[in-house]
Short mmCIF file of C-alpha atoms and ligand atoms in Angstrom, two decimals:
data_model
loop_
_atom_site.label_atom_id
_atom_site.label_comp_id
_atom_site.label_asym_id
_atom_site.label_seq_id
_atom_site.Cartn_x
_atom_site.Cartn_y
_atom_site.Cartn_z
CA UNK A 1 -11.21 -70.67 16.52
CA UNK A 2 -8.42 -71.08 13.69
CA UNK A 3 -8.51 -74.77 14.09
CA UNK A 4 -12.08 -74.64 12.95
CA UNK A 5 -10.95 -72.98 9.58
CA UNK A 6 -8.79 -75.52 8.85
CA UNK A 7 -10.60 -78.20 9.50
CA UNK A 8 -13.66 -76.69 6.53
CA UNK A 9 -10.27 -75.69 4.27
CA UNK A 10 -8.36 -79.18 4.39
CA UNK A 11 -9.50 -82.56 5.28
CA UNK A 12 -5.94 -83.72 6.04
CA UNK A 13 -3.47 -82.25 8.68
CA UNK A 14 0.65 -81.08 8.13
CA UNK A 15 2.54 -83.00 11.00
CA UNK A 16 5.58 -81.61 12.15
CA UNK A 17 8.07 -82.38 14.68
CA UNK A 18 10.69 -80.29 16.10
CA UNK A 19 13.69 -81.49 18.73
CA UNK A 20 11.71 -83.99 19.92
CA UNK A 21 12.80 -86.21 22.62
CA UNK A 22 11.67 -88.35 25.26
CA UNK A 23 13.49 -90.49 28.13
CA UNK A 24 12.20 -93.07 30.96
CA UNK A 25 14.34 -92.55 33.45
CA UNK A 26 18.28 -93.29 32.08
CA UNK A 27 16.85 -94.86 29.31
CA UNK A 28 16.94 -92.01 26.19
CA UNK A 29 14.02 -93.27 23.55
CA UNK A 30 13.82 -90.70 21.08
CA UNK A 31 16.26 -88.11 21.01
CA UNK A 32 16.13 -84.55 19.00
CA UNK A 33 14.13 -85.85 15.90
CA UNK A 34 12.71 -83.59 13.16
CA UNK A 35 10.28 -84.76 11.29
CA UNK A 36 7.97 -82.90 8.47
CA UNK A 37 4.99 -85.10 7.20
CA UNK A 38 2.96 -83.65 4.26
CA UNK A 39 -0.59 -83.28 4.69
CA UNK A 40 -2.54 -86.34 2.70
CA UNK A 41 0.61 -88.22 2.97
CA UNK A 42 0.56 -92.25 4.04
CA UNK A 43 4.34 -92.56 5.98
CA UNK A 44 5.23 -95.65 7.27
CA UNK A 45 7.42 -96.33 10.35
CA UNK A 46 9.21 -99.07 10.97
CA UNK A 47 12.22 -100.21 12.84
CA UNK A 48 13.30 -102.73 15.79
CA UNK A 49 11.62 -104.33 18.63
CA UNK A 50 11.75 -101.36 21.39
CA UNK A 51 13.22 -98.99 19.16
CA UNK A 52 10.55 -96.32 20.20
CA UNK A 53 8.01 -96.27 17.36
CA UNK A 54 4.97 -97.00 19.48
CA UNK A 55 6.32 -93.86 21.70
CA UNK A 56 6.82 -91.68 19.07
CA UNK A 57 3.23 -92.33 18.35
CA UNK A 58 1.79 -91.35 21.39
CA UNK A 59 3.68 -88.14 21.56
CA UNK A 60 2.34 -87.03 17.99
CA UNK A 61 -1.13 -88.25 19.17
CA UNK A 62 -1.08 -86.19 22.78
CA UNK A 63 -1.34 -89.17 24.68
CA UNK A 64 2.36 -88.38 26.33
CA UNK A 65 3.94 -85.02 26.19
CA UNK A 66 8.17 -85.01 24.73
CA UNK A 67 10.21 -83.81 27.54
CA UNK A 68 11.57 -81.35 25.21
CA UNK A 69 11.21 -80.48 21.47
CA UNK A 70 7.33 -79.56 20.04
CA UNK A 71 4.90 -81.18 18.16
CA UNK A 72 2.73 -79.26 15.20
CA UNK A 73 -0.72 -79.67 14.04
CA UNK A 74 -0.71 -77.11 10.95
CA UNK A 75 1.91 -75.62 12.37
CA UNK A 76 0.00 -74.99 15.52
CA UNK A 77 1.79 -76.36 18.70
CA UNK A 78 -0.01 -79.72 19.91
CA UNK A 79 -0.76 -80.24 23.48
CA UNK A 80 -3.57 -82.46 24.02
CA UNK A 81 -5.02 -85.00 22.57
CA UNK A 82 -7.73 -83.74 20.32
CA UNK A 83 -10.72 -84.30 17.91
CA UNK A 84 -7.83 -84.26 14.71
CA UNK A 85 -6.03 -87.37 15.24
CA UNK A 86 -7.67 -91.28 16.01
CA UNK A 87 -5.55 -94.20 17.23
CA UNK A 88 -5.44 -97.80 15.64
CA UNK A 89 -3.81 -99.98 18.28
CA UNK A 90 -2.64 -103.38 17.73
CA UNK A 91 -5.35 -104.49 20.00
CA UNK A 92 -8.68 -104.07 18.55
CA UNK A 93 -9.29 -102.34 22.51
CA UNK A 94 -13.33 -102.57 21.70
CA UNK A 95 -15.76 -102.34 24.58
CA UNK A 96 -16.80 -106.05 25.20
CA UNK A 97 -19.73 -104.93 26.93
CA UNK A 98 -21.05 -102.67 23.96
CA UNK A 99 -22.24 -104.52 20.78
CA UNK A 100 -20.53 -103.82 17.95
CA UNK A 101 -22.50 -100.73 16.24
CA UNK A 102 -22.27 -98.98 19.97
CA UNK A 103 -18.47 -99.46 19.58
CA UNK A 104 -18.02 -97.58 16.63
CA UNK A 105 -20.45 -95.17 18.10
CA UNK A 106 -18.22 -94.46 21.24
CA UNK A 107 -17.85 -90.93 21.31
CA UNK A 108 -20.22 -89.65 18.40
CA UNK A 109 -22.22 -87.06 19.74
CA UNK A 110 -26.04 -88.08 19.30
CA UNK A 111 -26.37 -86.42 16.11
CA UNK A 112 -24.01 -87.93 14.48
CA UNK A 113 -25.20 -91.55 15.44
CA UNK A 114 -26.72 -93.16 12.26
CA UNK A 115 -23.16 -92.07 10.63
CA UNK A 116 -21.76 -95.36 12.82
CA UNK A 117 -23.68 -97.66 10.37
CA UNK A 118 -22.46 -96.66 7.21
CA UNK A 119 -18.71 -96.54 8.70
CA UNK A 120 -19.47 -100.60 9.14
CA UNK A 121 -21.02 -100.69 5.89
CA UNK A 122 -17.58 -99.45 4.72
CA UNK A 123 -15.65 -102.23 6.46
CA UNK A 124 -17.78 -104.54 5.44
CA UNK A 125 -19.57 -105.53 8.64
CA UNK A 126 -23.05 -104.02 8.44
CA UNK A 127 -24.43 -107.56 9.15
CA UNK A 128 -22.82 -107.86 12.61
CA UNK A 129 -23.69 -104.54 13.92
CA UNK A 130 -26.27 -106.43 16.54
CA UNK A 131 -23.26 -108.35 18.10
CA UNK A 132 -21.40 -108.39 21.41
CA UNK A 133 -17.40 -107.96 19.98
CA UNK A 134 -16.49 -111.42 21.61
CA UNK A 135 -18.01 -113.63 18.97
CA UNK A 136 -16.07 -111.96 15.86
CA UNK A 137 -12.61 -112.77 15.18
CA UNK A 138 -9.53 -111.17 15.19
CA UNK A 139 -9.68 -109.66 11.46
CA UNK A 140 -12.96 -108.42 12.36
CA UNK A 141 -12.28 -106.92 15.72
CA UNK A 142 -9.52 -104.72 13.64
CA UNK A 143 -12.16 -103.48 11.02
CA UNK A 144 -14.47 -102.92 13.64
CA UNK A 145 -11.23 -100.58 15.37
CA UNK A 146 -11.02 -99.32 11.63
CA UNK A 147 -14.67 -98.39 11.39
CA UNK A 148 -14.90 -96.39 14.61
CA UNK A 149 -11.75 -94.64 13.98
CA UNK A 150 -13.08 -93.68 10.33
CA UNK A 151 -16.47 -92.73 11.74
CA UNK A 152 -14.59 -89.20 13.55
CA UNK A 153 -13.94 -88.45 9.90
CA UNK A 154 -9.79 -88.02 11.73
CA UNK A 155 -7.33 -85.62 9.66
CA UNK A 156 -4.06 -87.85 10.75
CA UNK A 157 -4.94 -91.32 11.51
CA UNK A 158 -2.21 -93.02 13.74
CA UNK A 159 -1.67 -97.22 13.45
CA UNK A 160 0.13 -98.65 15.92
CA UNK A 161 1.08 -102.30 14.07
CA UNK A 162 -2.84 -102.79 13.78
CA UNK A 163 -2.55 -106.04 11.73
CA UNK A 164 0.49 -107.28 13.56
CA UNK A 165 -1.98 -110.24 15.05
CA UNK A 166 -3.65 -111.01 12.17
CA UNK A 167 -3.09 -113.94 9.80
CA UNK A 168 -1.26 -113.55 6.86
CA UNK A 169 -4.57 -113.78 4.09
CA UNK A 170 -6.76 -111.49 6.83
CA UNK A 171 -3.77 -109.13 6.76
CA UNK A 172 -3.29 -108.05 2.97
CA UNK A 173 -7.37 -108.14 2.92
CA UNK A 174 -7.15 -105.38 5.42
CA UNK A 175 -4.20 -103.80 4.07
CA UNK A 176 -5.86 -103.29 0.79
CA UNK A 177 -9.09 -101.91 2.89
CA UNK A 178 -7.11 -99.51 4.53
CA UNK A 179 -5.18 -98.47 1.46
CA UNK A 180 -8.69 -97.63 -0.28
CA UNK A 181 -10.31 -95.75 2.28
CA UNK A 182 -6.96 -93.98 2.81
CA UNK A 183 -7.63 -92.99 -1.23
CA UNK A 184 -11.29 -92.42 -1.44
CA UNK A 185 -11.12 -89.99 2.23
CA UNK A 186 -7.55 -88.37 1.98
CA UNK A 187 -6.94 -88.55 5.77
CA UNK A 188 -2.93 -88.20 6.40
CA UNK A 189 -1.63 -91.58 7.39
CA UNK A 190 0.98 -92.79 10.32
CA UNK A 191 1.73 -96.35 10.38
CA UNK A 192 3.88 -98.04 12.96
CA UNK A 193 4.74 -101.77 11.36
CA UNK A 194 7.14 -104.49 11.89
CA UNK A 195 6.40 -105.70 8.30
CA UNK A 196 8.97 -103.89 6.10
CA UNK A 197 6.78 -105.37 3.04
CA UNK A 198 3.33 -103.86 4.71
CA UNK A 199 5.44 -100.65 4.55
CA UNK A 200 6.26 -100.50 1.01
CA UNK A 201 3.29 -101.36 -0.12
CA UNK A 202 1.10 -98.96 1.50
CA UNK A 203 3.19 -96.16 2.26
CA UNK A 204 4.27 -92.83 0.02
CA UNK A 205 7.28 -92.83 2.50
CA UNK A 206 9.09 -95.05 4.59
CA UNK A 207 10.94 -94.19 7.98
CA UNK A 208 13.32 -96.36 9.84
CA UNK A 209 13.81 -95.46 13.33
CA UNK A 210 17.08 -96.76 15.25
CA UNK A 211 19.05 -95.35 18.47
CA UNK A 212 16.40 -92.73 18.51
CA UNK A 213 16.90 -91.30 15.53
CA UNK A 214 15.83 -91.41 11.96
CA UNK A 215 17.92 -93.92 10.32
CA UNK A 216 16.59 -93.86 7.04
CA UNK A 217 13.79 -91.76 5.04
CA UNK A 218 13.14 -93.24 1.64
CA UNK A 219 9.97 -92.03 -0.88
CA UNK A 220 7.94 -94.94 -2.18
CA UNK A 221 7.32 -93.92 -5.75
CA UNK A 222 5.33 -96.86 -7.39
CA UNK A 223 2.07 -96.72 -8.92
CA UNK A 224 -1.28 -97.88 -6.55
CA UNK A 225 -1.96 -100.56 -6.14
CA UNK A 226 1.29 -102.25 -5.83
CA UNK A 227 2.40 -105.17 -6.63
CA UNK A 228 4.83 -107.00 -4.33
CA UNK A 229 6.55 -108.55 -7.83
CA UNK A 230 6.98 -105.40 -9.13
CA UNK A 231 11.17 -105.10 -9.28
CA UNK A 232 11.63 -101.43 -7.71
CA UNK A 233 8.72 -102.92 -4.95
CA UNK A 234 11.54 -105.66 -4.48
CA UNK A 235 14.13 -103.72 -4.34
CA UNK A 236 12.98 -100.97 -2.22
CA UNK A 237 12.07 -103.68 0.53
CA UNK A 238 15.51 -105.76 0.39
CA UNK A 239 17.02 -102.17 0.69
CA UNK A 240 15.05 -101.24 3.65
CA UNK A 241 15.30 -104.66 5.42
CA UNK A 242 19.05 -104.94 4.61
CA UNK A 243 19.66 -101.47 6.73
CA UNK A 244 17.43 -102.59 9.74
CA UNK A 245 19.47 -106.25 10.20
CA UNK A 246 22.38 -104.59 9.72
CA UNK A 247 22.23 -101.62 12.38
CA UNK A 248 23.91 -102.71 15.37
CA UNK A 249 21.35 -102.56 18.84
CA UNK A 250 21.59 -99.92 20.15
CA UNK B 1 -24.82 -143.90 19.99
CA UNK B 2 -25.29 -141.31 22.79
CA UNK B 3 -28.70 -141.72 24.28
CA UNK B 4 -27.86 -139.27 27.12
CA UNK B 5 -28.17 -136.02 25.31
CA UNK B 6 -30.97 -137.33 23.45
CA UNK B 7 -32.81 -137.69 26.33
CA UNK B 8 -36.06 -134.94 26.77
CA UNK B 9 -35.27 -131.94 28.84
CA UNK B 10 -37.28 -132.39 32.02
CA UNK B 11 -35.60 -135.85 32.46
CA UNK B 12 -32.60 -134.35 32.43
CA UNK B 13 -33.35 -131.31 34.71
CA UNK B 14 -34.76 -133.77 37.04
CA UNK B 15 -31.44 -135.80 37.64
CA UNK B 16 -30.42 -133.43 40.10
CA UNK B 17 -33.14 -134.02 42.26
CA UNK B 18 -32.82 -137.93 42.86
CA UNK B 19 -30.43 -137.90 45.72
CA UNK B 20 -32.76 -135.31 47.81
CA UNK B 21 -35.67 -137.52 46.98
CA UNK B 22 -33.76 -140.65 47.76
CA UNK B 23 -32.81 -139.34 51.05
CA UNK B 24 -35.54 -137.82 52.20
CA UNK B 25 -37.29 -141.39 51.94
CA UNK B 26 -34.59 -142.75 53.58
CA UNK B 27 -35.28 -140.31 56.21
CA UNK B 28 -39.20 -141.03 56.35
CA UNK B 29 -38.38 -144.67 56.42
CA UNK B 30 -35.94 -144.22 59.67
CA UNK B 31 -37.96 -142.51 61.73
CA UNK B 32 -41.16 -144.57 61.03
CA UNK B 33 -39.43 -147.23 62.28
CA UNK B 34 -38.11 -145.62 65.20
CA UNK B 35 -34.09 -145.69 63.87
CA UNK B 36 -34.01 -141.96 64.97
CA UNK B 37 -35.85 -140.68 67.97
CA UNK B 38 -38.46 -138.05 66.93
CA UNK B 39 -36.56 -135.94 69.40
CA UNK B 40 -33.53 -136.08 67.78
CA UNK B 41 -35.04 -135.91 63.81
CA UNK B 42 -38.78 -135.35 63.52
CA UNK B 43 -40.25 -136.90 60.63
CA UNK B 44 -40.89 -135.42 57.53
CA UNK B 45 -44.74 -135.15 57.55
CA UNK B 46 -44.79 -133.70 61.09
CA UNK B 47 -42.55 -131.08 59.64
CA UNK B 48 -44.95 -130.48 56.68
CA UNK B 49 -47.43 -130.45 59.51
CA UNK B 50 -46.00 -128.10 61.14
CA UNK B 51 -45.44 -126.08 58.03
CA UNK B 52 -48.88 -125.55 57.35
CA UNK B 53 -49.98 -125.10 61.18
CA UNK B 54 -47.72 -122.24 61.28
CA UNK B 55 -49.01 -120.89 57.84
CA UNK B 56 -52.55 -121.02 59.00
CA UNK B 57 -51.51 -119.48 62.26
CA UNK B 58 -50.17 -116.84 59.79
CA UNK B 59 -47.28 -116.88 62.30
CA UNK B 60 -44.88 -118.54 59.85
CA UNK B 61 -45.44 -115.37 57.25
CA UNK B 62 -45.17 -112.98 59.94
CA UNK B 63 -41.80 -114.33 61.02
CA UNK B 64 -40.53 -114.80 57.82
CA UNK B 65 -41.28 -111.29 56.91
CA UNK B 66 -39.63 -110.06 60.03
CA UNK B 67 -36.12 -111.47 59.13
CA UNK B 68 -36.62 -110.78 55.06
CA UNK B 69 -37.07 -106.80 56.43
CA UNK B 70 -33.77 -107.00 58.56
CA UNK B 71 -32.17 -108.83 55.61
CA UNK B 72 -32.97 -106.32 53.17
CA UNK B 73 -32.02 -102.80 55.22
CA UNK B 74 -28.94 -104.84 56.28
CA UNK B 75 -28.13 -105.63 52.39
CA UNK B 76 -29.45 -101.99 51.58
CA UNK B 77 -27.31 -99.86 53.73
CA UNK B 78 -23.87 -102.29 53.96
CA UNK B 79 -24.19 -103.10 50.16
CA UNK B 80 -24.55 -99.20 49.16
CA UNK B 81 -21.81 -98.00 51.94
CA UNK B 82 -19.63 -100.77 50.76
CA UNK B 83 -20.21 -100.16 47.10
CA UNK B 84 -20.22 -96.04 47.48
CA UNK B 85 -16.69 -96.25 49.03
CA UNK B 86 -15.55 -99.00 46.65
CA UNK B 87 -16.09 -96.61 44.06
CA UNK B 88 -14.31 -93.63 45.86
CA UNK B 89 -11.44 -95.52 46.65
CA UNK B 90 -10.92 -97.46 43.76
CA UNK B 91 -11.10 -94.40 41.38
CA UNK B 92 -9.60 -91.73 43.66
CA UNK B 93 -6.16 -92.12 44.97
CA UNK B 94 -6.48 -89.83 47.50
CA UNK B 95 -9.32 -91.58 49.04
CA UNK B 96 -7.21 -94.83 48.64
CA UNK B 97 -4.39 -93.26 50.75
CA UNK B 98 -6.99 -91.77 53.48
CA UNK B 99 -9.52 -94.79 53.96
CA UNK B 100 -8.33 -98.09 52.95
CA UNK B 101 -6.42 -98.99 55.98
CA UNK B 102 -9.34 -97.95 58.02
CA UNK B 103 -11.62 -100.14 56.10
CA UNK B 104 -8.83 -103.37 56.09
CA UNK B 105 -8.68 -102.70 60.26
CA UNK B 106 -12.42 -103.09 60.30
CA UNK B 107 -12.47 -105.91 58.22
CA UNK B 108 -10.33 -107.64 60.91
CA UNK B 109 -12.92 -107.47 63.30
CA UNK B 110 -15.13 -110.51 63.16
CA UNK B 111 -18.70 -108.51 62.97
CA UNK B 112 -20.57 -111.32 64.89
CA UNK B 113 -17.45 -110.78 68.02
CA UNK B 114 -19.49 -106.71 67.97
CA UNK B 115 -23.13 -108.88 69.53
CA UNK B 116 -22.46 -107.98 73.32
CA UNK B 117 -21.55 -104.12 72.49
CA UNK B 118 -24.37 -104.10 69.99
CA UNK B 119 -26.97 -105.48 71.94
CA UNK B 120 -25.89 -102.76 75.11
CA UNK B 121 -25.97 -100.25 72.24
CA UNK B 122 -29.40 -101.34 70.62
CA UNK B 123 -30.76 -103.57 73.49
CA UNK B 124 -32.87 -106.37 71.16
CA UNK B 125 -34.58 -103.83 68.76
CA UNK B 126 -34.53 -104.04 65.14
CA UNK B 127 -31.08 -101.36 64.73
CA UNK B 128 -28.64 -104.00 66.57
CA UNK B 129 -29.54 -106.49 63.68
CA UNK B 130 -29.63 -104.24 60.76
CA UNK B 131 -26.36 -103.08 62.64
CA UNK B 132 -25.04 -106.38 61.97
CA UNK B 133 -25.86 -107.44 59.01
CA UNK B 134 -25.05 -103.78 57.60
CA UNK B 135 -21.18 -104.83 58.51
CA UNK B 136 -21.50 -108.54 57.51
CA UNK B 137 -23.08 -107.22 53.95
CA UNK B 138 -20.50 -104.41 53.63
CA UNK B 139 -17.65 -105.73 53.13
CA UNK B 140 -17.54 -108.46 50.70
CA UNK B 141 -19.08 -105.68 47.88
CA UNK B 142 -16.56 -102.97 49.32
CA UNK B 143 -13.46 -105.58 48.30
CA UNK B 144 -15.10 -106.47 44.97
CA UNK B 145 -16.18 -103.08 44.21
CA UNK B 146 -13.17 -101.76 44.81
CA UNK B 147 -11.07 -104.85 42.93
CA UNK B 148 -12.84 -104.57 39.71
CA UNK B 149 -12.04 -100.88 39.65
CA UNK B 150 -8.52 -101.22 39.91
CA UNK B 151 -8.56 -104.02 37.30
CA UNK B 152 -10.04 -101.91 34.37
CA UNK B 153 -8.39 -102.35 31.38
CA UNK B 154 -5.92 -99.03 31.30
CA UNK B 155 -5.86 -99.61 27.89
CA UNK B 156 -9.56 -99.60 27.30
CA UNK B 157 -9.12 -96.06 29.40
CA UNK B 158 -6.52 -94.73 27.01
CA UNK B 159 -8.60 -95.86 24.04
CA UNK B 160 -11.69 -94.18 25.70
CA UNK B 161 -9.55 -90.96 25.78
CA UNK B 162 -8.40 -90.71 22.73
CA UNK B 163 -11.87 -91.06 21.39
CA UNK B 164 -12.57 -87.97 23.15
CA UNK B 165 -14.82 -88.95 26.45
CA UNK B 166 -15.26 -87.22 29.17
CA UNK B 167 -14.51 -88.98 32.38
CA UNK B 168 -18.12 -89.25 33.06
CA UNK B 169 -18.16 -91.48 30.02
CA UNK B 170 -15.02 -92.88 30.87
CA UNK B 171 -16.76 -94.28 34.54
CA UNK B 172 -20.34 -94.83 33.03
CA UNK B 173 -19.22 -96.53 29.38
CA UNK B 174 -15.80 -97.94 30.58
CA UNK B 175 -14.94 -98.46 34.53
CA UNK B 176 -18.08 -99.33 35.91
CA UNK B 177 -19.31 -101.37 33.28
CA UNK B 178 -15.50 -103.34 33.52
CA UNK B 179 -16.16 -103.82 36.90
CA UNK B 180 -19.45 -104.62 36.91
CA UNK B 181 -18.79 -108.87 36.94
CA UNK B 182 -16.84 -108.36 39.98
CA UNK B 183 -19.28 -106.16 41.84
CA UNK B 184 -21.87 -109.25 41.24
CA UNK B 185 -19.12 -111.48 42.64
CA UNK B 186 -19.02 -109.21 45.69
CA UNK B 187 -23.05 -109.25 46.05
CA UNK B 188 -23.61 -113.13 45.58
CA UNK B 189 -20.66 -113.46 49.09
CA UNK B 190 -22.84 -110.27 50.69
CA UNK B 191 -25.87 -112.33 50.62
CA UNK B 192 -24.31 -115.54 52.03
CA UNK B 193 -22.95 -113.57 54.77
CA UNK B 194 -26.45 -111.79 55.31
CA UNK B 195 -28.03 -115.00 56.21
CA UNK B 196 -25.73 -116.01 58.20
CA UNK B 197 -25.57 -112.66 60.35
CA UNK B 198 -28.86 -113.33 60.47
CA UNK B 199 -29.20 -116.81 62.03
CA UNK B 200 -26.47 -115.88 64.65
CA UNK B 201 -28.37 -112.39 65.10
CA UNK B 202 -31.64 -113.51 65.88
CA UNK B 203 -31.01 -116.28 67.46
CA UNK B 204 -29.26 -114.33 70.41
CA UNK B 205 -31.67 -111.84 70.88
CA UNK B 206 -35.29 -110.94 69.48
CA UNK B 207 -38.83 -111.05 69.32
CA UNK B 208 -39.69 -112.39 66.07
CA UNK B 209 -38.17 -113.50 63.04
CA UNK B 210 -37.40 -116.63 62.05
CA UNK B 211 -34.41 -117.47 64.19
CA UNK B 212 -36.57 -116.53 67.33
CA UNK B 213 -39.14 -119.14 65.73
CA UNK B 214 -36.55 -121.92 66.41
CA UNK B 215 -35.12 -120.48 69.52
CA UNK B 216 -39.13 -120.82 71.21
CA UNK B 217 -39.65 -124.28 69.52
CA UNK B 218 -36.56 -124.97 71.46
CA UNK B 219 -37.48 -124.31 75.10
CA UNK B 220 -40.89 -126.55 74.13
CA UNK B 221 -38.72 -129.14 72.56
CA UNK B 222 -40.70 -128.84 69.10
CA UNK B 223 -37.90 -130.23 66.50
CA UNK B 224 -39.97 -130.27 63.95
CA UNK B 225 -40.58 -126.21 64.03
CA UNK B 226 -36.38 -126.14 64.49
CA UNK B 227 -36.17 -128.17 61.20
CA UNK B 228 -38.44 -125.80 59.50
CA UNK B 229 -36.86 -123.10 60.45
CA UNK B 230 -33.38 -124.03 59.37
CA UNK B 231 -35.21 -125.10 56.01
CA UNK B 232 -36.33 -122.27 55.48
CA UNK B 233 -33.26 -120.09 55.71
CA UNK B 234 -31.77 -122.90 53.28
CA UNK B 235 -34.50 -122.05 50.75
CA UNK B 236 -34.46 -118.17 51.40
CA UNK B 237 -30.45 -118.52 50.86
CA UNK B 238 -30.98 -120.61 47.41
CA UNK B 239 -33.73 -117.92 46.43
CA UNK B 240 -30.63 -114.70 47.19
CA UNK B 241 -28.61 -117.07 45.12
CA UNK B 242 -30.81 -117.18 42.27
CA UNK B 243 -31.60 -113.72 41.94
CA UNK B 244 -28.04 -113.06 41.77
CA UNK B 245 -27.89 -115.66 39.01
CA UNK B 246 -30.71 -114.20 37.09
CA UNK B 247 -29.00 -110.76 37.56
CA UNK B 248 -25.41 -112.05 35.90
CA UNK B 249 -27.74 -113.47 33.00
CA UNK B 250 -29.28 -109.97 32.50
CA UNK B 251 -26.45 -107.67 32.70
CA UNK B 252 -23.48 -110.23 31.86
CA UNK B 253 -25.14 -111.09 28.43
CA UNK B 254 -22.08 -109.34 26.71
CA UNK B 255 -19.57 -111.67 28.98
CA UNK B 256 -19.18 -115.20 27.16
CA UNK B 257 -19.06 -116.73 30.62
CA UNK B 258 -22.42 -116.24 31.25
CA UNK B 259 -23.81 -116.03 27.96
CA UNK B 260 -27.05 -118.36 28.54
CA UNK B 261 -28.31 -118.69 24.92
N1 LIG C 1 5.89 -95.88 30.16
C1 LIG C 1 7.30 -96.51 29.83
N2 LIG C 1 8.12 -96.54 31.09
C2 LIG C 1 9.16 -96.76 30.81
N3 LIG C 1 9.72 -97.39 29.97
C3 LIG C 1 8.49 -97.06 28.59
C4 LIG C 1 7.59 -97.03 29.21
N4 LIG C 1 7.24 -97.10 27.30
C5 LIG C 1 8.16 -97.17 26.46
N5 LIG C 1 9.44 -97.80 27.38
C6 LIG C 1 10.49 -98.20 26.58
O1 LIG C 1 10.67 -97.33 25.54
C7 LIG C 1 11.44 -98.27 24.67
C8 LIG C 1 10.46 -98.09 23.40
O2 LIG C 1 9.35 -98.69 23.88
P1 LIG C 1 8.31 -98.45 22.58
O3 LIG C 1 7.12 -99.38 23.07
O4 LIG C 1 8.01 -97.14 21.64
O5 LIG C 1 8.73 -99.69 21.67
P2 LIG C 1 8.26 -100.30 19.48
O6 LIG C 1 9.22 -99.73 18.89
O7 LIG C 1 6.87 -99.54 19.52
O8 LIG C 1 8.55 -101.66 20.33
P3 LIG C 1 7.33 -102.79 19.56
O9 LIG C 1 7.81 -102.96 17.78
O10 LIG C 1 8.08 -104.21 19.92
O11 LIG C 1 6.16 -102.52 19.74
C9 LIG C 1 11.42 -99.63 25.13
O12 LIG C 1 12.55 -99.98 25.44
C10 LIG C 1 10.72 -99.46 26.36
O13 LIG C 1 11.04 -100.40 27.22
MG1 LIG C 2 5.07 -100.72 19.81
#
């Protein structure tokens, strides 16, 4: 298998979408979308509620199929869910009947089970390994979900508003954690978010989705770690925010 | 200051028994002074005596064993069929389309209405009673298993798919554990129906069992034995309920609603 060779040579994945469209009945959510994502980059997708961000992410992951067009992983047509990509959802989606550690082990083969504890350490929750998910706080649950995604060493991590339900403080902590792990591991990351400042803080590139098309595609060329009082940061955030607010509802 | 919460545990545990004990004393007094005829309600002490006599003669143990055996077989057969059918219809759309209407039709026949037919089919042997209990316990387990499977959180299933679980793992790690609380509710309903069915079946046609013991006693106007039989039914019902409680607290440890620690 050629994908096996890719796994060895590069730990991150190049993603390409070609003329991708998706309809739900009469509703066209995505229309002839083209997107090229560099391996190892961090891309944020922003846009109004209902503009199709989650739909796009589901197409990329393989959970859904586009009506027309193709998704490429490393220049190969991607059709079904596979081990290269992992998704983190807005809700943690932990299994309440499995202890935290067993949740992280989900879908791991037996030989790799000891890596789960390592992943928990990574997100600072090794002390909760034997707890039930129901006793964790919202932020802790999302950290477990992050550990569960990371333990598979995905080459592409898809994040669908994973921090949307967290309070401002926990949110900033989680952003720093995600950035740190991304810098260490180097996977390709695509983050869907409502929060423009989150996008500008984390991403190399911010894509604004509107009316089923890419409305804005800007590179964020700021040194990391980024500070929110950097004049260029403020300028960028404002620029994107204005663009979101000015585009009429489609 | 709240003294109620600082009482030793065993005292608070006993408060539930105050009323029953009081009622029994009232009952004993009422029969002692013949406010109540012993033909209507025997004195508590007579019931204890009857229990001792029947225990010594071995009749009580024999009858309880006979009843428990019927209950057990009926629960095993009816429960298994209900569980498997519930799984099947919950998991496979085709099975559901094909079978659900039939099951709903069977459900709407009160199973106790079948007693005359059951006597014609099976006579008064064991099979008829086991058959009735089977019918009685089948539906609650079927319905709750089906419901539990159908209401599994689709988000969790989607997550399982993203994390590479195969269909068997999806079932064993997500769908089945998610359906367990509901299945246990079904089991509890079934146990109630199991005793109810058995009581009716045993009083109508049988040669052994607690119901038969009560019917025999009625012919000889032994009210004490009749009341004893009723109390044993109550006790067995309570026992079955406690067993399910125990199962719940073991299996559903993860569930905040069942955590006892
Ligand atoms: N399975 C589906 N069936 C029908 N319509 C759908 C389905 N999934 C999404 N849609 C529609 O597609 C549109 C885009 O949905 P999507 O979930 O992608 O939006 P979103 O950008 O993620 O919004 P939000 O920011 O609120 O999460 C919405 O109008 C939604 O109603
Ligand atoms: Mg969404």
